[in-house]
XYZ file of C-alpha atoms in Angstrom:
246
model
C 36.805 0.314 -16.885
C 39.076 2.060 -14.397
C 41.590 4.725 -15.388
C 44.401 2.204 -14.917
C 42.652 -0.284 -17.182
C 42.077 2.401 -19.810
C 45.747 3.350 -19.711
C 47.134 -0.185 -19.814
C 44.851 -1.373 -22.607
C 45.544 1.801 -24.584
C 49.269 1.000 -24.446
C 48.712 -2.584 -25.605
C 46.532 -1.584 -28.557
C 48.731 1.362 -29.495
C 51.883 -0.777 -29.508
C 50.150 -3.382 -31.659
C 48.831 -0.902 -34.234
C 51.492 1.816 -34.388
C 54.928 1.253 -35.840
C 57.810 0.525 -33.473
C 59.153 4.013 -34.128
C 55.950 5.669 -32.893
C 56.551 7.813 -29.814
C 55.178 6.724 -26.456
C 52.303 8.742 -25.036
C 52.078 10.080 -21.504
C 48.934 9.926 -19.373
C 47.831 13.428 -20.360
C 48.122 12.687 -24.085
C 46.226 9.426 -23.701
C 43.547 11.288 -21.734
C 43.101 13.774 -24.571
C 42.675 11.017 -27.156
C 40.228 9.106 -24.945
C 38.176 12.246 -24.274
C 38.041 13.165 -27.958
C 37.056 9.613 -28.893
C 34.298 9.586 -26.287
C 32.837 12.862 -27.540
C 32.966 11.722 -31.160
C 31.207 8.455 -30.355
C 28.449 10.124 -28.323
C 27.783 12.560 -31.156
C 27.772 9.847 -33.808
C 25.498 7.557 -31.821
C 22.945 10.313 -31.355
C 23.150 11.704 -34.883
C 22.635 8.294 -36.525
C 26.186 8.003 -37.845
C 27.311 4.877 -36.018
C 28.309 1.665 -37.757
C 24.919 0.117 -37.045
C 23.126 2.994 -38.771
C 20.700 3.240 -35.880
C 20.009 6.186 -33.604
C 20.319 5.575 -29.877
C 16.527 5.414 -29.471
C 16.176 2.859 -32.268
C 18.667 0.421 -30.788
C 18.706 -1.043 -27.270
C 22.506 -0.995 -27.018
C 22.643 2.647 -28.088
C 20.194 3.582 -25.328
C 22.285 1.734 -22.749
C 25.477 3.356 -24.054
C 24.158 6.887 -23.521
C 21.727 6.512 -20.627
C 24.182 7.948 -18.081
C 24.227 11.240 -19.981
C 20.459 11.799 -20.201
C 19.134 14.565 -17.942
C 15.950 16.562 -17.352
C 15.713 20.324 -16.977
C 12.926 22.831 -16.508
C 12.701 26.533 -15.851
C 9.960 29.075 -15.245
C 12.223 32.117 -15.270
C 11.794 34.419 -18.242
C 15.005 36.279 -19.102
C 14.837 39.991 -19.776
C 15.950 40.706 -23.327
C 15.269 43.254 -26.034
C 16.896 41.323 -28.909
C 13.964 39.090 -29.801
C 13.358 38.499 -33.488
C 9.581 38.784 -33.001
C 7.001 40.136 -30.589
C 6.389 36.466 -29.787
C 9.987 35.996 -28.583
C 10.658 34.788 -25.055
C 14.119 33.892 -23.753
C 14.916 31.133 -21.268
C 18.143 29.943 -19.676
C 19.621 26.645 -20.881
C 21.543 24.161 -18.695
C 25.267 24.802 -18.835
C 26.092 21.160 -19.625
C 23.693 20.842 -22.583
C 25.222 18.915 -25.481
C 22.369 17.493 -27.586
C 18.616 18.009 -27.250
C 16.366 14.942 -27.172
C 12.927 16.413 -26.497
C 11.483 19.738 -25.379
C 8.067 21.143 -24.534
C 6.380 24.037 -22.773
C 3.398 24.393 -20.469
C 1.191 27.350 -21.349
C 0.091 29.956 -18.819
C -3.228 31.561 -19.746
C -6.471 32.884 -18.308
C -8.219 30.716 -20.900
C -9.043 27.432 -19.175
C -8.682 25.579 -22.474
C -5.123 26.867 -22.872
C -3.825 27.077 -19.313
C -1.543 24.180 -18.371
C -1.656 22.840 -21.894
C 1.523 20.942 -22.779
C 2.726 21.630 -26.326
C 5.773 20.577 -28.294
C 8.661 22.871 -29.095
C 9.734 22.765 -32.731
C 13.314 23.795 -33.601
C 13.535 26.136 -36.577
C 16.428 27.403 -38.648
C 16.438 31.078 -39.502
C 15.751 30.214 -43.151
C 12.661 28.280 -42.079
C 11.601 31.140 -39.837
C 11.868 33.706 -42.625
C 9.708 31.583 -44.928
C 7.133 30.148 -42.536
C 6.486 33.202 -40.359
C 4.730 34.745 -43.348
C 2.369 31.782 -43.647
C -0.622 32.115 -41.263
C -1.098 28.340 -41.299
C 2.476 27.567 -40.190
C 3.054 30.146 -37.486
C 3.323 29.244 -33.797
C -0.179 28.573 -32.465
C -2.124 26.883 -29.674
C -0.423 23.583 -30.479
C 3.204 24.498 -31.048
C 6.042 26.764 -30.014
C 9.065 27.529 -32.159
C 12.633 27.487 -30.944
C 15.502 29.517 -32.412
C 19.079 29.080 -31.247
C 20.764 32.191 -29.909
C 24.198 33.090 -28.574
C 24.903 33.811 -24.931
C 23.462 36.937 -23.355
C 25.392 38.375 -20.409
C 27.316 35.109 -20.223
C 24.150 32.999 -20.003
C 23.363 30.186 -22.446
C 19.810 30.820 -23.572
C 17.193 29.896 -26.118
C 14.614 32.005 -27.952
C 11.078 30.584 -27.919
C 8.331 31.988 -30.116
C 4.952 31.482 -28.479
C 1.515 33.022 -28.911
C 0.869 32.477 -25.184
C 2.730 33.115 -21.971
C 4.801 30.154 -20.822
C 4.555 28.639 -17.353
C 7.437 26.187 -17.808
C 10.013 25.268 -20.410
C 10.969 21.588 -20.082
C 13.899 19.875 -21.705
C 15.336 16.361 -21.857
C 18.864 16.319 -23.170
C 22.203 14.575 -23.427
C 24.708 16.371 -21.283
C 28.236 17.138 -22.389
C 30.279 14.103 -21.282
C 32.925 14.693 -18.639
C 36.483 14.095 -19.845
C 38.414 10.896 -19.228
C 41.485 11.869 -17.195
C 43.877 9.052 -16.361
C 45.718 10.843 -13.558
C 45.568 14.097 -11.659
C 46.863 16.922 -13.836
C 47.979 19.020 -10.863
C 50.094 16.367 -9.110
C 53.102 14.175 -9.833
C 54.668 14.529 -13.268
C 52.220 17.271 -14.244
C 52.474 19.541 -11.227
C 52.864 23.194 -12.164
C 52.251 22.604 -15.885
C 48.795 24.198 -15.947
C 47.232 21.296 -17.838
C 43.505 20.578 -17.919
C 40.904 18.929 -20.151
C 37.633 20.806 -20.513
C 38.731 22.860 -17.488
C 38.958 19.732 -15.319
C 42.049 18.266 -13.697
C 40.912 15.426 -11.389
C 41.457 11.781 -12.265
C 38.207 10.244 -13.531
C 37.105 7.424 -15.799
C 34.319 7.551 -18.375
C 30.869 8.146 -16.918
C 29.300 6.234 -19.809
C 28.097 2.677 -19.380
C 30.902 0.109 -19.494
C 29.317 -1.431 -22.593
C 30.836 1.377 -24.646
C 34.275 1.601 -23.009
C 35.984 -0.746 -25.476
C 34.601 1.292 -28.360
C 35.989 4.482 -26.831
C 39.357 2.811 -26.287
C 39.615 1.505 -29.851
C 38.667 4.859 -31.360
C 41.140 6.699 -29.133
C 43.963 4.467 -30.375
C 42.836 5.044 -33.977
C 43.012 8.808 -33.399
C 46.456 8.551 -31.818
C 47.857 6.441 -34.665
C 46.301 8.726 -37.262
C 47.801 11.819 -35.648
C 51.225 10.165 -35.468
C 51.129 9.128 -39.120
C 49.877 12.523 -40.309
C 52.556 14.287 -38.273
C 55.210 11.931 -39.619
C 54.046 12.555 -43.186
C 54.144 16.307 -42.639
C 57.714 16.062 -41.306
C 58.734 14.091 -44.401
C 57.168 16.693 -46.690
C 58.981 19.501 -44.886
C 62.290 17.554 -45.108
C 61.810 16.986 -48.843
C 61.098 20.662 -49.400
C 64.269 21.654 -47.577
C 66.277 19.206 -49.712
C 64.959 20.542 -53.035
């Protein structure tokens, strides 16, 4: 669906659903609703919260919907850091567009021929799980697993803390990238010139990068969000008016 098609169909649906007194929306406002709807749908599809109650890997349509966002990443560069939670801690840079992790693994680097180049899974752990399981010798990271703890940026770099009993040759990740915004017109030209508007720090006109099979779903949810925001705002105005009249 092109940006023009998104805009025109948004207007048709919005006019049909909203009351006649609902305000019209400009291209920037429609872009915000479409972008928010897209992000919500991607998250729900992956986290098994869609109306079909199926994750994207358990449903062919879900896989098609999100396939344009799936990317691979690997790094061999160990980041210098002295904030590790354990002597097993190793920090690696994450891709800047990471949104949701699908699968991750490491390749060991060792002088032991049985360990070198071994591919092992990375297991995400909460800090509560870490505190409990690190004390159990049978559940610690070992020759068959590496633990992953989430950590905030260091020196402006998105990074991850891996707990491994061996050196790591490569950290490999397959993930869903953060979807680019839907922007129905340039936000630095025409009616919006000089206004300093952007969506996710982007200003160029662009349609959804997701497969077209999901565009109608994005459109319908965007209109739902717009109508909801109008009604909630209208209700709040009525409440404030009533309070002033008391």
